[in-house]
Each structure stands twice: as structure tokens, then as C-alpha cells.
Coordinates of C-alpha atoms and ligand atoms in Angstrom, one line a residue:
Chain R
M1 CA 20.0 13.6 -19.8
I2 CA 18.8 17.3 -20.1
R3 CA 16.7 18.3 -17.0
R4 CA 13.2 19.5 -17.6
S5 CA 14.2 22.8 -16.0
A6 CA 16.5 23.3 -19.0
L7 CA 13.8 22.9 -21.6
P8 CA 12.4 26.5 -21.7
F9 CA 15.9 27.7 -22.0
I10 CA 16.5 25.6 -24.9
V11 CA 13.4 26.5 -26.6
I12 CA 14.2 30.3 -26.0
G13 CA 17.8 29.4 -27.5
I14 CA 16.6 27.8 -30.5
A15 CA 14.2 30.9 -31.0
T16 CA 17.2 33.1 -30.5
F17 CA 19.2 31.4 -33.1
A18 CA 16.1 31.7 -35.6
V19 CA 15.8 35.3 -35.1
V20 CA 19.6 36.1 -35.4
A21 CA 20.0 33.6 -38.5
W22 CA 17.0 35.4 -40.1
Y23 CA 18.5 39.0 -39.3
A24 CA 21.8 37.8 -40.6
R25 CA 20.5 36.7 -43.9
F26 CA 18.3 40.0 -44.1
T27 CA 21.6 42.0 -43.5
W28 CA 23.5 39.9 -46.3
L29 CA 20.5 40.5 -48.6
E30 CA 20.8 44.2 -48.0
L31 CA 24.5 44.0 -48.8
G32 CA 25.5 44.7 -45.2
N33 CA 27.8 42.3 -43.2
P34 CA 26.0 39.6 -41.3
S35 CA 29.2 38.7 -39.4
I36 CA 28.6 42.0 -37.4
V37 CA 25.1 40.8 -36.2
T38 CA 26.3 37.2 -35.4
G39 CA 29.5 38.3 -33.9
Y40 CA 28.3 40.9 -31.6
T41 CA 25.6 38.3 -30.4
L42 CA 28.1 35.6 -29.9
L43 CA 30.3 38.0 -27.9
V44 CA 27.3 39.0 -25.6
L45 CA 26.4 35.4 -25.1
M46 CA 29.9 34.5 -24.2
L47 CA 30.3 37.3 -21.6
M48 CA 26.9 35.9 -20.1
L49 CA 28.3 32.3 -20.1
G50 CA 31.5 33.5 -18.3
F51 CA 29.4 35.4 -15.8
F52 CA 28.4 32.3 -14.4
N53 CA 31.5 32.1 -12.7
I54 CA 31.3 35.5 -10.9
R55 CA 27.7 34.7 -10.1
K56 CA 28.6 31.4 -8.4
R57 CA 30.9 33.6 -6.1
L58 CA 28.1 36.0 -5.0
S59 CA 25.9 33.3 -3.4
M60 CA 24.6 36.0 -0.8
V61 CA 23.0 38.1 -3.7
P62 CA 19.4 36.7 -3.5
V63 CA 18.7 36.6 -7.4
G64 CA 17.4 33.1 -8.8
R65 CA 18.5 30.0 -8.0
T66 CA 21.8 28.5 -9.3
S67 CA 20.1 25.6 -10.8
L68 CA 18.1 27.8 -13.2
L69 CA 21.2 29.7 -14.2
L70 CA 22.9 26.4 -14.8
A71 CA 19.9 25.4 -16.9
F72 CA 20.4 29.0 -18.8
H73 CA 24.1 28.2 -19.1
V74 CA 23.7 24.9 -20.9
A75 CA 21.3 26.1 -23.2
A76 CA 23.2 29.3 -24.0
G77 CA 26.5 27.3 -24.4
L78 CA 24.7 25.0 -27.0
L79 CA 23.5 28.2 -28.6
A80 CA 26.8 29.6 -28.6
I81 CA 28.1 26.7 -30.7
A82 CA 25.3 27.0 -33.3
L83 CA 26.2 30.9 -33.5
F84 CA 29.7 30.1 -33.9
W85 CA 29.2 28.1 -36.9
L86 CA 26.8 30.7 -38.3
H87 CA 29.3 33.4 -37.5
T88 CA 32.3 31.6 -38.9
G89 CA 30.3 29.9 -41.9
T90 CA 32.6 26.9 -41.6
L91 CA 33.9 24.3 -39.0
W92 CA 37.3 25.2 -39.5
P93 CA 38.4 28.9 -40.3
T94 CA 41.4 29.5 -42.4
G95 CA 43.6 32.2 -40.7
S96 CA 45.8 31.0 -38.1
Y97 CA 44.6 33.6 -35.6
E98 CA 41.0 32.5 -36.3
R99 CA 42.1 28.9 -36.1
I100 CA 43.6 29.4 -32.4
L101 CA 40.2 31.1 -31.3
A102 CA 38.3 28.1 -33.0
V103 CA 40.3 25.5 -31.2
L104 CA 39.8 27.4 -27.7
F105 CA 36.1 27.6 -28.5
Y106 CA 35.8 24.0 -29.3
L107 CA 37.6 23.0 -26.3
V108 CA 35.3 25.0 -23.9
S109 CA 32.3 23.6 -25.8
L110 CA 33.8 20.0 -25.6
T111 CA 34.7 20.4 -22.0
G112 CA 31.3 22.1 -21.1
I113 CA 29.4 19.1 -22.8
L114 CA 31.7 16.5 -21.4
G115 CA 31.4 18.1 -17.8
Y116 CA 27.7 18.2 -18.1
I117 CA 27.6 14.5 -18.8
I118 CA 30.0 13.7 -16.0
L119 CA 27.8 15.6 -13.5
R120 CA 24.8 13.9 -14.6
S121 CA 26.2 10.4 -14.5
L122 CA 28.8 9.8 -11.7
P123 CA 26.7 11.1 -8.8
R124 CA 24.8 7.8 -9.3
R125 CA 27.6 5.6 -9.2
L126 CA 28.6 7.1 -5.9
T127 CA 25.3 6.5 -4.3
Q128 CA 25.6 2.9 -5.3
T129 CA 28.5 2.4 -3.3
G130 CA 26.4 2.8 -0.2
I131 CA 29.0 4.9 1.4
E132 CA 29.6 8.8 1.7
V133 CA 33.0 10.4 2.2
V134 CA 33.8 14.0 1.9
Y135 CA 36.5 14.6 -0.8
E136 CA 38.8 16.1 1.7
R137 CA 38.4 13.2 3.9
I138 CA 39.5 10.6 1.4
P139 CA 43.3 10.6 1.9
A140 CA 42.8 10.2 5.7
E141 CA 40.0 7.6 5.1
L142 CA 42.6 5.6 2.9
G143 CA 45.5 6.0 5.4
E144 CA 43.3 4.6 8.2
I145 CA 42.5 1.7 5.9
R146 CA 46.2 1.1 5.1
E147 CA 47.1 1.4 8.9
K148 CA 44.5 -1.2 9.7
V149 CA 45.8 -3.5 7.1
E150 CA 49.4 -3.1 8.1
A151 CA 48.4 -3.7 11.8
L152 CA 46.6 -7.0 11.0
T153 CA 49.7 -8.1 8.9
L154 CA 52.1 -7.5 11.7
E155 CA 49.5 -9.3 14.2
C156 CA 49.2 -12.1 11.9
T157 CA 53.0 -12.6 11.6
E158 CA 53.5 -12.4 15.3
K159 CA 50.7 -14.6 16.1
T160 CA 51.4 -17.5 13.6
G161 CA 55.2 -17.0 13.3
S162 CA 54.6 -17.3 9.5
D163 CA 55.2 -14.5 7.2
T164 CA 53.3 -15.6 4.1
V165 CA 50.8 -12.7 4.8
A166 CA 53.6 -10.2 5.3
Q167 CA 55.3 -11.3 2.1
H168 CA 52.0 -10.9 0.1
Y169 CA 51.5 -7.7 1.6
I170 CA 54.8 -6.2 0.8
G171 CA 55.0 -7.9 -2.8
T172 CA 51.5 -7.4 -3.9
L173 CA 48.9 -5.8 -1.5
N174 CA 50.9 -2.8 -0.7
W175 CA 50.8 -1.6 -4.3
F176 CA 47.0 -1.6 -4.0
F177 CA 46.7 0.0 -0.5
R178 CA 49.4 2.7 -1.2
R179 CA 47.3 5.0 -3.0
P180 CA 43.9 5.3 -5.0
R181 CA 44.0 2.7 -7.9
F182 CA 41.9 1.6 -10.9
G183 CA 40.7 5.3 -11.4
L184 CA 39.8 4.9 -15.0
S185 CA 37.9 1.8 -14.3
H186 CA 36.0 3.4 -11.5
L187 CA 35.1 6.3 -13.9
V188 CA 33.6 4.2 -16.5
G189 CA 31.7 1.9 -14.2
G190 CA 34.1 -1.0 -14.5
D191 CA 35.2 -3.6 -11.8
A192 CA 38.9 -3.9 -12.4
A193 CA 39.6 -3.4 -8.9
G194 CA 37.3 -6.0 -7.6
H195 CA 38.7 -8.4 -10.2
W196 CA 42.3 -7.6 -9.2
L197 CA 41.3 -8.0 -5.4
R198 CA 39.8 -11.5 -6.2
G199 CA 42.8 -12.5 -8.4
P200 CA 46.4 -11.3 -7.7
G201 CA 45.2 -9.6 -4.5
G202 CA 43.6 -12.7 -3.0
A203 CA 46.0 -15.3 -4.6
A204 CA 48.1 -16.0 -1.4
R205 CA 44.9 -17.3 0.4
R206 CA 45.3 -20.9 -0.5
Y207 CA 48.7 -21.1 0.9
L208 CA 47.5 -20.0 4.4
N209 CA 46.4 -22.0 7.5
D210 CA 43.1 -21.3 9.1
V211 CA 44.4 -18.6 11.7
E212 CA 46.2 -16.6 8.9
K213 CA 43.1 -16.9 6.6
E214 CA 41.2 -15.3 9.3
Y215 CA 43.4 -12.3 9.2
F216 CA 43.8 -12.3 5.4
D217 CA 39.8 -12.2 5.0
Q218 CA 39.8 -9.3 7.2
I219 CA 42.4 -7.5 5.0
L220 CA 40.4 -8.5 1.8
E221 CA 37.4 -7.1 3.4
L222 CA 39.3 -3.7 4.2
G223 CA 40.5 -4.2 0.3
T224 CA 36.6 -4.1 -0.6
L225 CA 36.0 -0.8 1.4
K226 CA 39.0 0.6 -0.1
I227 CA 37.7 0.0 -3.5
L228 CA 34.5 1.9 -2.6
V229 CA 36.5 4.9 -1.4
D230 CA 38.7 4.8 -4.4
R231 CA 35.5 4.8 -6.6
H232 CA 34.6 8.1 -4.6
Y233 CA 38.0 9.3 -5.1
A234 CA 38.0 9.0 -8.9
C235 CA 34.5 10.4 -9.3
Q236 CA 34.6 13.2 -7.0
D237 CA 38.1 14.2 -8.3
L238 CA 36.8 14.2 -11.9
M239 CA 33.6 16.0 -10.9
K240 CA 35.9 18.8 -9.3
K241 CA 38.7 18.9 -11.9
W242 CA 37.0 19.2 -15.2
L243 CA 36.0 22.6 -13.9
L244 CA 39.7 23.7 -13.8
V245 CA 39.9 23.1 -17.5
H246 CA 36.5 24.5 -18.6
V247 CA 36.7 27.8 -16.5
P248 CA 40.3 28.9 -17.6
L249 CA 39.7 27.9 -21.2
S250 CA 36.4 29.8 -21.1
M251 CA 38.4 33.0 -19.8
A252 CA 40.9 32.5 -22.5
V253 CA 38.2 32.3 -25.2
I254 CA 36.5 35.6 -24.1
L255 CA 39.9 37.3 -24.0
V256 CA 40.9 36.1 -27.3
S257 CA 37.5 37.0 -28.9
I258 CA 37.8 40.5 -27.4
W259 CA 41.1 40.8 -29.0
H260 CA 39.6 39.4 -32.3
L261 CA 37.0 42.1 -32.2
L262 CA 39.7 44.8 -31.9
L263 CA 41.7 43.5 -34.8
V264 CA 38.6 43.1 -36.9
N265 CA 37.6 46.8 -36.3
V266 CA 41.1 47.9 -36.8
Y267 CA 41.6 46.3 -40.2
A268 CA 38.0 47.7 -41.1
I269 CA 39.2 51.1 -40.8
Chain Q
M1 CA 1.5 -11.1 15.7
A2 CA 4.0 -8.6 14.1
S3 CA 3.0 -5.2 14.0
A4 CA 3.3 -3.0 10.7
R5 CA 3.4 0.9 10.9
L6 CA 0.6 2.3 9.0
P7 CA 0.6 6.1 8.2
N8 CA 2.0 9.0 10.2
L9 CA -1.2 11.1 11.3
G10 CA -0.9 14.7 11.7
A11 CA -3.0 17.8 11.9
G12 CA -6.3 17.3 10.1
N13 CA -6.2 13.5 10.1
Y14 CA -8.7 11.3 12.1
F15 CA -8.0 8.1 13.8
G16 CA -10.8 5.8 14.9
L17 CA -13.6 8.1 14.1
G18 CA -15.1 5.6 11.5
E19 CA -15.2 2.9 14.1
L20 CA -16.8 5.2 16.7
Y21 CA -19.4 6.3 13.9
A22 CA -20.3 2.9 13.0
A23 CA -20.8 1.6 16.5
W24 CA -23.1 4.6 16.9
K25 CA -24.8 3.8 13.7
N26 CA -25.4 0.3 14.3
P27 CA -26.1 -0.2 17.7
E28 CA -27.3 -4.0 17.3
I29 CA -23.5 -4.7 16.7
Q30 CA -22.2 -5.3 20.2
E31 CA -18.5 -5.5 19.7
M32 CA -16.7 -2.7 17.7
A33 CA -13.2 -3.4 17.4
L34 CA -10.8 -0.9 16.3
H35 CA -8.6 -2.0 13.5
T36 CA -5.5 -0.1 14.4
S37 CA -3.9 1.3 17.2
L38 CA -2.2 4.7 17.9
S39 CA 1.3 5.6 19.2
A40 CA 2.6 9.1 19.9
L41 CA 6.0 9.9 18.5
G42 CA 6.5 13.2 20.2
Y43 CA 4.5 15.2 22.9
V44 CA 1.0 15.0 22.5
D45 CA -1.6 17.0 24.3
I46 CA -4.9 14.8 24.8
L47 CA -8.3 16.4 25.3
R48 CA -10.8 13.6 26.2
V49 CA -14.3 13.9 24.5
P50 CA -16.5 11.2 25.9
A51 CA -18.3 9.3 23.3
P52 CA -21.8 10.1 24.4
I53 CA -21.0 14.0 23.3
L54 CA -19.8 12.9 20.2
E55 CA -22.9 10.8 19.6
E56 CA -25.2 13.6 20.7
H57 CA -23.7 16.7 19.2
V58 CA -21.6 15.5 16.3
F59 CA -22.5 12.1 14.8
P60 CA -26.1 13.1 13.7
F61 CA -24.9 16.2 11.6
M62 CA -22.0 14.5 9.8
E63 CA -21.5 12.6 6.8
T64 CA -20.3 8.9 7.2
P65 CA -16.6 9.3 7.6
T66 CA -14.2 7.3 5.3
S67 CA -11.5 5.5 7.3
T68 CA -8.5 7.5 6.5
T69 CA -6.4 5.4 8.5
M70 CA -7.1 2.3 6.4
E71 CA -7.0 4.0 3.3
I72 CA -3.5 5.7 3.7
A73 CA -2.6 2.3 5.1
G74 CA -3.0 0.4 1.7
T75 CA 0.7 1.5 0.6
P76 CA 3.3 -0.9 -0.3
V77 CA 5.8 -2.0 2.4
A78 CA 8.5 -0.5 0.4
D79 CA 7.1 2.8 0.6
D80 CA 6.8 2.6 4.3
A81 CA 10.5 1.5 4.9
L82 CA 11.5 5.2 4.5
M83 CA 8.9 6.3 7.1
E84 CA 10.0 3.6 9.4
W85 CA 13.7 4.7 9.0
A86 CA 12.7 8.5 9.5
V87 CA 10.8 7.4 12.7
E88 CA 13.7 5.3 13.9
E89 CA 16.4 8.2 13.2
R90 CA 13.9 10.3 15.2
F91 CA 13.4 12.9 12.2
V92 CA 9.9 13.0 12.8
N93 CA 10.3 16.2 14.9
A94 CA 11.7 17.9 11.6
T95 CA 9.8 20.8 10.1
R96 CA 12.6 21.9 7.7
V97 CA 14.9 18.9 7.5
M98 CA 17.7 19.4 5.0
V99 CA 17.7 16.4 2.4
I100 CA 20.2 15.9 -0.4
D101 CA 19.4 13.8 -3.3
L102 CA 22.6 11.8 -3.7
D103 CA 21.6 10.7 -7.1
R104 CA 21.9 14.4 -8.2
C105 CA 24.3 15.7 -5.8
V106 CA 27.7 16.4 -7.5
R107 CA 29.5 16.9 -4.1
C108 CA 30.5 20.2 -5.1
D109 CA 30.0 21.8 -1.6
D110 CA 28.7 24.9 -3.3
C111 CA 25.9 24.6 -0.7
V112 CA 28.4 24.8 2.3
R113 CA 30.2 27.7 0.6
A114 CA 27.0 29.6 0.1
C115 CA 26.1 29.0 4.0
A116 CA 29.6 30.1 5.1
S117 CA 29.6 33.2 2.8
T118 CA 26.1 34.3 4.1
H119 CA 27.1 33.6 7.8
G120 CA 30.4 35.3 8.2
G121 CA 32.7 32.6 6.8
N122 CA 31.4 29.6 9.1
P123 CA 29.3 27.2 7.6
R124 CA 26.1 26.2 9.7
F125 CA 25.8 22.5 8.7
R126 CA 27.9 19.5 7.7
R127 CA 27.1 17.9 4.5
H128 CA 27.3 14.6 6.1
G129 CA 24.7 12.7 7.7
R130 CA 22.4 9.7 7.8
T131 CA 21.5 8.1 4.5
F132 CA 18.6 6.2 3.3
D133 CA 18.7 4.7 -0.3
S134 CA 19.8 7.8 -2.3
M135 CA 18.7 10.2 0.4
M136 CA 20.9 12.0 2.8
V137 CA 19.8 13.8 5.9
A138 CA 22.4 16.3 6.2
N139 CA 23.6 17.6 9.8
A140 CA 21.6 20.8 9.8
C141 CA 19.2 21.9 12.3
M142 CA 15.8 20.5 11.2
H143 CA 13.8 23.3 13.2
C144 CA 12.0 20.8 15.4
A145 CA 8.3 20.9 16.2
D146 CA 9.6 20.3 19.7
P147 CA 12.9 21.8 20.1
V148 CA 14.8 20.1 23.1
C149 CA 17.5 22.5 22.4
M150 CA 15.5 25.3 23.7
I151 CA 15.1 23.7 27.1
G152 CA 17.4 25.0 29.9
C153 CA 19.0 27.9 27.9
P154 CA 19.9 30.3 30.9
T155 CA 19.5 33.5 28.7
G156 CA 16.6 32.5 26.3
A157 CA 19.0 33.1 23.6
I158 CA 17.9 30.1 21.7
H159 CA 14.4 30.8 20.8
R160 CA 11.8 30.4 18.1
S161 CA 11.5 33.2 15.5
V162 CA 7.9 34.8 16.0
E163 CA 7.6 35.5 12.2
H164 CA 8.7 32.1 10.7
G165 CA 8.5 29.8 13.4
T166 CA 12.4 28.8 12.9
V167 CA 14.6 27.8 15.9
I168 CA 17.4 30.6 16.2
I169 CA 20.1 31.9 18.5
N170 CA 20.6 35.3 19.5
D171 CA 24.3 36.0 19.2
I172 CA 24.4 38.8 21.6
T173 CA 22.6 37.0 24.5
C174 CA 24.2 33.6 24.0
I175 CA 26.8 33.1 26.6
G176 CA 28.4 30.1 25.2
C177 CA 27.3 27.5 27.9
A178 CA 26.7 24.8 25.4
T179 CA 23.6 23.7 27.0
C180 CA 21.7 23.7 23.7
A181 CA 24.5 21.9 21.9
N182 CA 24.6 19.3 24.4
S183 CA 20.6 18.8 24.4
C184 CA 20.3 18.7 20.5
P185 CA 19.6 14.9 19.9
Y186 CA 20.8 15.3 16.3
N187 CA 24.2 17.0 17.0
N188 CA 23.2 20.1 15.0
I189 CA 24.5 22.8 17.2
S190 CA 28.2 23.6 17.0
M191 CA 30.2 25.6 19.5
V192 CA 32.5 27.9 17.6
A193 CA 35.2 30.4 18.9
I194 CA 34.2 33.8 17.8
R195 CA 36.7 35.9 15.7
N196 CA 37.2 39.6 15.0
P197 CA 36.9 40.7 11.4
D198 CA 40.5 40.2 10.8
G199 CA 40.1 36.6 11.8
A200 CA 41.8 36.3 15.3
T201 CA 39.8 34.7 18.0
I202 CA 38.2 37.0 20.5
T203 CA 39.6 36.0 24.0
D204 CA 38.0 36.6 27.4
P205 CA 39.7 39.5 29.1
D206 CA 39.7 37.8 32.6
S207 CA 40.7 34.2 31.7
G208 CA 42.3 34.8 28.3
K209 CA 40.4 31.8 26.8
P210 CA 38.6 32.1 23.6
I211 CA 35.0 33.2 23.7
F212 CA 32.6 30.4 22.3
K213 CA 29.1 30.8 21.1
A214 CA 26.5 28.4 19.9
T215 CA 25.9 28.3 16.2
K216 CA 23.6 26.4 14.0
C217 CA 21.6 26.7 11.0
D218 CA 19.1 29.6 11.3
F219 CA 17.2 28.9 8.0
C220 CA 18.9 32.3 6.7
D221 CA 16.8 34.3 9.0
G222 CA 16.8 37.7 7.7
Q223 CA 18.2 36.9 4.1
P224 CA 15.8 38.2 1.7
G225 CA 16.2 35.2 -0.7
G226 CA 15.5 32.3 1.8
P227 CA 17.8 29.4 2.6
A228 CA 21.2 30.1 0.4
C229 CA 22.1 26.5 0.5
V230 CA 19.0 25.8 -1.4
R231 CA 19.7 28.6 -3.7
A232 CA 23.2 27.7 -4.3
C233 CA 22.9 24.1 -5.3
P234 CA 23.3 24.0 -9.2
H235 CA 21.6 20.8 -9.5
D236 CA 18.5 21.1 -7.2
A237 CA 19.9 18.4 -5.0
L238 CA 19.2 20.0 -1.9
K239 CA 15.7 20.7 -0.4
R240 CA 14.3 21.9 3.0
V241 CA 11.2 19.8 3.7
H242 CA 8.8 19.0 6.2
F243 CA 9.2 15.3 7.8
Q244 CA 5.9 14.3 6.3
E245 CA 7.2 15.4 2.8
L246 CA 10.1 13.3 3.4
N247 CA 9.7 10.8 0.5
P248 CA 11.4 10.1 -2.8
A249 CA 8.3 11.3 -4.9
G250 CA 8.4 14.6 -3.0
M251 CA 12.2 15.0 -3.7
A252 CA 12.0 14.7 -7.4
T253 CA 10.8 17.8 -9.3
Ligands
LIG1 C1 31.2 28.2 -25.0 C2 31.3 29.1 -24.1 C3 31.2 28.8 -22.6 C4 31.7 29.4 -21.6 C5 32.4 30.9 -21.7 C6 31.6 28.9 -20.3 C7 31.9 29.3 -19.0 C8 31.8 28.6 -17.8 C9 32.1 29.1 -16.6 C10 32.7 30.4 -16.3 C11 31.5 28.4 -15.8 C12 31.5 28.7 -14.0 C13 32.0 27.6 -13.3 C14 32.3 27.8 -12.0 O1 32.7 28.7 -11.5 O2 32.0 26.9 -11.2 C15 31.0 27.2 -16.4 C16 30.4 26.2 -15.6 C17 29.7 25.1 -16.2 N1 29.6 24.9 -17.7 FE1 30.3 26.4 -19.1 N2 30.9 27.8 -20.5 C18 30.6 27.6 -22.1 C19 30.1 26.5 -22.6 C20 29.4 25.4 -21.8 C21 28.6 24.5 -22.7 C22 28.5 24.3 -24.2 C23 28.3 23.4 -21.7 C24 27.4 22.3 -21.8 C25 26.4 21.9 -22.2 C26 28.8 24.0 -20.5 C27 28.4 23.3 -19.4 C28 28.9 23.8 -18.1 C29 28.7 23.2 -16.7 C30 27.8 21.9 -16.5 C31 29.2 24.0 -15.7 C32 29.1 23.6 -14.1 C33 28.1 24.0 -13.5 C34 28.2 23.6 -12.0 O3 28.2 22.5 -11.6 O4 28.5 24.5 -11.2 N3 29.4 25.0 -20.6 N4 31.0 27.3 -17.7
LIG2 S1 19.1 22.5 17.3 FE1 18.6 20.5 17.2 S2 16.7 20.1 18.7 FE2 17.1 22.2 18.3 S3 15.7 22.5 16.6 FE3 17.8 22.3 15.6 S4 17.6 20.1 15.3 FE4 16.0 20.4 16.6
LIG3 S1 19.3 27.5 5.7 FE1 21.1 29.2 5.7 S2 21.9 29.0 7.6 FE2 20.7 27.3 7.2 S3 22.1 25.6 6.5 FE3 21.2 26.8 4.7 S4 22.5 28.5 4.3 FE4 23.2 27.7 6.4
LIG4 S1 25.6 22.4 -3.8 FE1 24.0 20.7 -4.3 S2 25.2 19.4 -5.4 FE2 26.7 20.6 -4.7 S3 27.3 19.4 -2.8 FE3 25.3 20.8 -2.1 S4 23.7 19.4 -2.5 FE4 25.3 18.5 -3.6

């Protein structure tokens, strides 16, 4: 799961943790306040983590590859979690303000880890569809599929004079073709969509004559294509949207931490 | 008999040397057959050296050659499929093809944004293209060994950079005639309406029509950090490689 390029950063992260932990203990033995050591290290680390957002916008600045920065980010993020525990000395602090900070911090870390897993596992699932669709093109692509299906349905009714396919479209298939479906199943690698298309979606087939069947099979084929596009939609959407949770939360954590630092210093006076 | 493609030979490779050498070494064998045949994929310069010259001036002074062709040929068919595909799609010309490993690519378009932000807001490639297995050859100029796009440019605006060997367009001398865009067999040149810094299109004072210029990947000519698209990919999914490095093993790092 973790890329080889991240390993050096993880080793450095573990070493940093050891040094900070040792120094914090040393400060404690000297009757100093170890929270100052761990707290400031944590703050600097969080600023570095948050800086990733700014760095990504400055792609013209030729320093380092983004892939290395990501490896650093992941290692530093994991180090931050360890330092957070070292700093608070508990999984769940007591003060209500500290609890808000802890919840935010845990959410950023959790979304970070989940996001990493998402980004590492979903691309392969998209490759396996055998098609490539640019995210912004997906609505148009689905629209084209639906138009083709509706044209086939209409043509079938006109040609055969029977409305069985049309009724099935209105009653059942329309639900499927109207918008992306079975998102959750696509995300976890399930085949609920295929199962539906073979079951309720294809149920009308046995009531059709040969000419109708020809049309119907073309419709089901478009349904199979739509499943692949739906899978792209579900996976690409999640790969984009998790960042919309991770990034604002990370900004909130940084702001609340700075506020926390100010408060602590005010009370210390 | 069906034929199978063996390796693609490039500079520094031999073809048929082993057989010629063996024929010279063993004159008692009358018929010395070539095991393989050679086809050219692009333009080839041929310099004919008669066998007697080799026999007199080269063979006596060289070690017995190993048959490189047959050696490389011992690869499984599955490994050749990629090369077959690349040859079919005419990617053999590429010196800097953009390949994206789809198993790694999270489709974030950071590469496209990086290209746009280093090129006045217009990306110079499309993150779309032919795919083979988990590999996509994106629609970006591959900086061909034989750039057909350079033939017929009336002002010489499209040219090869002397320093890097990349194919680039001089914006100032490009008159927007689209000759290069129409000749690129891979559709990797776009005609783009040029804009002033406020984003408004610039029009020709005589005709009132927008002025177009040819744009394509310039391999980030003049950018100190090299190709921005490669640097921007957070997942190391995008690479620029020579056609002969176009293989799955070369992609994974
Ligand atoms: C705890 C403090 C953290 C902060 C303040 C933070 C902040 C950020 C920021 C600002 C971005 C930039 C997103 C963008 O602009 O594209 C980002 C991206 C990311 N973060 Fe975090 N993060 C934290 C922890 C983590 C952790 C623990 C992990 C996982 C192990 C993680 C994994 C990621 C990943 C995978 C990306 C996306 C990279 C990409 O594809 O571009 N983060 N984070
Ligand atoms: S523009 Fe087309 S023909 Fe010219 S070098 Fe690029 S890919 Fe080759
Ligand atoms: S090398 Fe530069 S110009 Fe070419 S596609 Fe990449 S970013 Fe764009
Ligand atoms: S930056 Fe990398 S991961 Fe993102 S779309 Fe481009 S190639 Fe894919």
C-alpha cells in the first residue's frame, strides 16, 4: 500500500518521533514542560502539511516532484498523529475546547488515511473497465447513452407496433438510465448494477418477439456500457470529493491549533 | 507461414552480421540463410557495403559476433504484444511520448493544470488517448524522430530545438496557417485563438477575425525544472519516454 518512495520519509518520521519523545522526556525530568516541545513541533508539522495545498497551486516553481512531496506529506501526517498523542498524553482530552480540536484533528487524519487508500485502490478499478472517460464528459456521455436507448425504444415501437419495450423502459429502465446508479457498489467493487441489469432490467425479454428482442439486446448492451461509465463516475467522483473534506478540515485544524496556542500562552502569563 | 515481429532494432544493434560472419568463416557451407528479415518502420538511410569489403577489412579483426537479433527474439509473445500495438499505432516515431500508468493515475488532472499554468493558461495536451492494457499514450506531441509536422511550414516557425532536439513552434513567426496541425498524424497540434492578458481574443485588424496560432507540447522549453506535467503528478503516473522504453517494466519505478 505504501509506495517505496515514501519509505525514506517514514524512516525519517520515526527518527523524528524518537528524538522529540526523548527530548520531551528529558525536559520533563528537568522539571520543564514537555508539552512545549511536542506542541511546537506538532504545529510546525501541521503548517508543513497544510503547505502542500499552496505548493500544488505553484506548479510552475521548479522545486521537487509532487510525488515526493506527497510521500513526505503522508509520512509527516502519520508522524503528526503520533505526536498528537504524545502531546496530549491521551486519546481523548478533557476540556471541551481541546475536544473540538481533537475531533478536528482526528477527522483530518482519518480523511487523510482514507483518501490515501481511495487513491491507491480505485484507479485500478477504473482501468479494468477498459474505457476511459474524462470526469467532465461523464454527464454528456450518459446523456448520449440515454438518447440512444430512447431512440431505439421509439423505433422498436414504431416498427413492431408493440409497446412492450416502451412500457418496460418507462416502468423500469428509465430509472436506471436517468442518472448514475449503484454508486456504492461500484466503489466497493461489487456488481449490483450488472445484477440489476440481468434481473429486473432484462426481465421483459421473455415477453418479446424476435424483432423486439433485437432492439432490446441493443438496449441492454448500452446498459452494460452505462455500468462502466457509472463506475467511472462513482470512483472519479470520490477521488475528487474526499479532498473537499480533507482540505477544509485541515485548514480548520491549523486555525484552531493557532488559537489554542494563543490561549495557552495567555493563561500561562 | 505467419510471421512474428521480433525485436525493434535501433542505433547500435546489428542485423544479419552473425550470418554473414558465419558464411565467411565456413566457406564449405554453400547456402547460408538469413534467419530473419528486416522491415523499416520509418525513414531509413541505406549505405551499401559489399560483403567482400567486410570479409577483407572487418571480419578478420573482429570476435565472433553473437546473434543479437535471435537473442532478443527469445521473448514471450505477450511481451511483444505491446510493441506490436505501438508499431500499429505508429508510436515508433516517438522520442518523448507521454505515457500514463492508468493503474496509478487518479484522474486528478493536476498534470493538465500544471501544463496550463506554465503555458499562459492553455494546456498543451489532452489527458486522453490510445490505451494498451493499463497504459495510455496521451495526446501530447511525442517529439518525433521524423517530425512530419515540420514539412511545409511556410515560415519555418515549427523547428527542432538545437539544444534539446525537441520540436517547438516559434510563436512570433507562426502565421496560423495550420499546415503543421493538419500534417501531424497524431493530432497533437491545436490551433488556438490567441488572447491578450485580459483574456479577450485578439482579432486581425483587417478581417476582424480572431488570430489563431499553432500550439503543442514544447516539452516545457525554457522551464528550469523540465516537463511540468511530469513534476506535477502526485502519483508518478505520468512519464515521458522514448518509444523503445515503452514497456510496462519501464513504467514501474
Ligand atoms: C494531520 C494533518 C494533515 C493536514 C493539515 C493535511 C493537509 C492536506 C492538504 C492541505 C492537502 C492538499 C490537497 C490539495 O490541495 O490537493 C492534503 C492532501 C492529501 N493528504 Fe493530507 N493532511 C494531513 C494529514 C494527512 C494524513 C495523515 C494522510 C494520510 C496518510 C494524508 C493524506 C493526503 C493525501 C493522500 C492527499 C492528496 C494528495 C493528492 O493526490 O494530491 N494527509 N492534505
Ligand atoms: S507535432 Fe505530431 S508529427 Fe510533429 S513532432 Fe509532435 S507528434 Fe510528431
Ligand atoms: S512537457 Fe510541458 S508543454 Fe509538454 S505537456 Fe508537459 S507540461 Fe505541457
Ligand atoms: S497528474 Fe498524474 S494522477 Fe493526476 S491525472 Fe495527471 S497523470 Fe493522472
